[in-house]
């Protein structure tokens, strides 16, 4: 059964526990303009459903690899998709990082499977030699 009564505004402590975050993180996000919780008559922060959704979006953005400054830009308006160019650039960065991580994983898996010492393995030697800069002329 759902109630039409709005969820009561939560304290910073309640929200911190609910999201598994230290309270200082929420205060920091507020200080950089990512959050603007309401204040009660005593000046205490109160987080309603909109702020909870905003915290969830911040966490999703951080998990996607965005920094707080980038999130400030992305979440500055009603629709993060109006920053499609910025999102496309981030996808390109993620693609590069995925390729680098995949290559590193393959190298480690090969090293684990190779019976030779790492610096004697032909595959590893090829990788090592490729990392040595060419001597200047």
CSV table of C-alpha atoms in Angstrom, one decimal:
chain,number,residue,atom,x,y,z
A,1,UNK,CA,0.0,0.0,0.0
A,2,UNK,CA,1.4,3.4,-1.0
A,3,UNK,CA,0.7,6.6,0.8
A,4,UNK,CA,0.1,9.9,-0.8
A,5,UNK,CA,1.7,11.5,2.2
A,6,UNK,CA,5.1,12.9,1.2
A,7,UNK,CA,8.2,11.3,2.7
A,8,UNK,CA,9.4,13.4,5.6
A,9,UNK,CA,12.6,15.3,5.1
A,10,UNK,CA,15.6,13.4,6.5
A,11,UNK,CA,18.5,14.7,8.5
A,12,UNK,CA,22.0,14.7,7.3
A,13,UNK,CA,22.7,11.7,9.6
A,14,UNK,CA,19.8,9.8,8.3
A,15,UNK,CA,20.9,10.4,4.7
A,16,UNK,CA,24.5,9.5,5.4
A,17,UNK,CA,23.5,6.2,6.9
A,18,UNK,CA,21.0,5.5,4.1
A,19,UNK,CA,23.6,6.0,1.4
A,20,UNK,CA,26.5,4.7,3.4
A,21,UNK,CA,28.4,8.0,3.2
A,22,UNK,CA,30.2,10.0,5.8
A,23,UNK,CA,28.3,13.2,6.7
A,24,UNK,CA,31.3,15.3,5.7
A,25,UNK,CA,30.9,14.1,2.1
A,26,UNK,CA,27.4,15.5,1.9
A,27,UNK,CA,28.6,18.8,3.4
A,28,UNK,CA,31.4,18.9,0.9
A,29,UNK,CA,29.0,18.3,-2.0
A,30,UNK,CA,26.9,21.2,-0.6
A,31,UNK,CA,29.9,23.4,-0.4
A,32,UNK,CA,30.8,22.9,-4.0
A,33,UNK,CA,27.2,23.5,-5.1
A,34,UNK,CA,26.1,20.0,-5.9
A,35,UNK,CA,23.5,19.8,-3.2
A,36,UNK,CA,21.2,22.5,-1.7
A,37,UNK,CA,19.2,20.9,1.1
A,38,UNK,CA,16.5,22.8,2.8
A,39,UNK,CA,17.0,24.1,6.3
A,40,UNK,CA,14.5,23.8,9.1
A,41,UNK,CA,13.8,26.6,11.6
A,42,UNK,CA,16.9,25.6,13.6
A,43,UNK,CA,19.1,25.7,10.6
A,44,UNK,CA,19.5,21.9,10.3
A,45,UNK,CA,19.8,20.4,6.9
A,46,UNK,CA,16.7,18.6,5.6
A,47,UNK,CA,16.8,16.3,2.6
A,48,UNK,CA,13.6,15.5,0.7
A,49,UNK,CA,13.0,13.2,-2.2
A,50,UNK,CA,14.5,15.6,-4.7
A,51,UNK,CA,17.8,15.8,-2.8
A,52,UNK,CA,17.8,12.0,-2.3
A,53,UNK,CA,17.5,11.6,-6.1
A,54,UNK,CA,20.2,14.2,-6.6
A,55,UNK,CA,22.6,12.2,-4.3
A,56,UNK,CA,21.8,9.0,-6.2
A,57,UNK,CA,22.7,10.9,-9.5
A,58,UNK,CA,25.9,12.2,-8.0
A,59,UNK,CA,26.9,8.7,-6.9
A,60,UNK,CA,26.0,7.3,-10.4
A,61,UNK,CA,28.1,10.0,-12.0
A,62,UNK,CA,31.1,9.2,-9.7
A,63,UNK,CA,30.7,5.5,-10.5
A,64,UNK,CA,30.8,6.5,-14.2
A,65,UNK,CA,34.1,8.2,-13.6
A,66,UNK,CA,33.1,11.9,-13.5
A,67,UNK,CA,34.7,14.2,-11.1
A,68,UNK,CA,32.7,16.7,-8.9
A,69,UNK,CA,33.5,19.6,-11.3
A,70,UNK,CA,32.2,17.7,-14.2
A,71,UNK,CA,29.1,16.6,-12.3
A,72,UNK,CA,28.5,20.2,-11.3
A,73,UNK,CA,28.3,21.1,-15.0
A,74,UNK,CA,26.2,18.0,-16.0
A,75,UNK,CA,23.7,18.5,-13.2
A,76,UNK,CA,23.5,22.3,-13.5
A,77,UNK,CA,20.3,22.1,-15.5
A,78,UNK,CA,17.2,20.0,-15.7
A,79,UNK,CA,18.7,17.5,-18.2
A,80,UNK,CA,22.3,16.2,-18.2
A,81,UNK,CA,21.8,15.1,-21.8
A,82,UNK,CA,22.0,18.8,-22.9
A,83,UNK,CA,25.8,18.2,-22.4
A,84,UNK,CA,26.0,15.4,-25.0
A,85,UNK,CA,29.4,16.6,-26.3
A,86,UNK,CA,30.9,16.3,-22.8
A,87,UNK,CA,29.3,12.9,-22.4
A,88,UNK,CA,30.7,11.7,-25.7
A,89,UNK,CA,34.2,12.9,-24.7
A,90,UNK,CA,33.9,11.0,-21.5
A,91,UNK,CA,32.8,7.8,-23.4
A,92,UNK,CA,36.0,8.2,-25.5
A,93,UNK,CA,38.1,8.4,-22.3
A,94,UNK,CA,36.4,5.4,-20.9
A,95,UNK,CA,37.0,3.5,-24.2
A,96,UNK,CA,40.7,4.3,-23.9
A,97,UNK,CA,40.9,3.2,-20.3
A,98,UNK,CA,39.0,0.0,-21.0
A,99,UNK,CA,41.5,-0.8,-23.9
A,100,UNK,CA,44.5,-0.1,-21.6
A,101,UNK,CA,43.0,-2.2,-18.8
A,102,UNK,CA,42.2,-5.0,-21.3
A,103,UNK,CA,45.8,-5.0,-22.6
A,104,UNK,CA,47.2,-5.0,-19.0
A,105,UNK,CA,44.9,-8.0,-18.1
A,106,UNK,CA,46.0,-9.9,-21.2
A,107,UNK,CA,49.7,-9.3,-20.4
A,108,UNK,CA,49.2,-10.5,-16.8
A,109,UNK,CA,47.2,-13.6,-17.9
A,110,UNK,CA,49.9,-14.4,-20.4
A,111,UNK,CA,52.6,-14.0,-17.7
A,112,UNK,CA,50.7,-16.3,-15.4
A,113,UNK,CA,50.5,-18.9,-18.1
A,114,UNK,CA,54.0,-18.7,-19.5
A,115,UNK,CA,56.5,-21.2,-18.0
A,116,UNK,CA,59.4,-18.8,-18.6
A,117,UNK,CA,60.6,-16.0,-16.3
A,118,UNK,CA,58.8,-12.8,-17.2
A,119,UNK,CA,61.8,-11.0,-18.7
A,120,UNK,CA,62.6,-14.1,-20.8
A,121,UNK,CA,59.2,-14.7,-22.2
A,122,UNK,CA,59.1,-13.7,-25.9
A,123,UNK,CA,55.7,-12.1,-25.5
A,124,UNK,CA,56.8,-10.1,-22.4
A,125,UNK,CA,60.1,-9.2,-24.1
A,126,UNK,CA,58.1,-7.8,-27.0
A,127,UNK,CA,56.1,-5.7,-24.6
A,128,UNK,CA,59.1,-4.6,-22.6
A,129,UNK,CA,61.1,-3.6,-25.8
A,130,UNK,CA,58.1,-1.6,-27.0
A,131,UNK,CA,58.2,0.5,-23.8
A,132,UNK,CA,61.9,1.4,-24.2
A,133,UNK,CA,62.1,4.8,-25.9
A,134,UNK,CA,64.2,5.0,-29.0
A,135,UNK,CA,67.6,6.6,-28.4
A,136,UNK,CA,67.8,10.2,-29.6
A,137,UNK,CA,69.9,10.7,-32.7
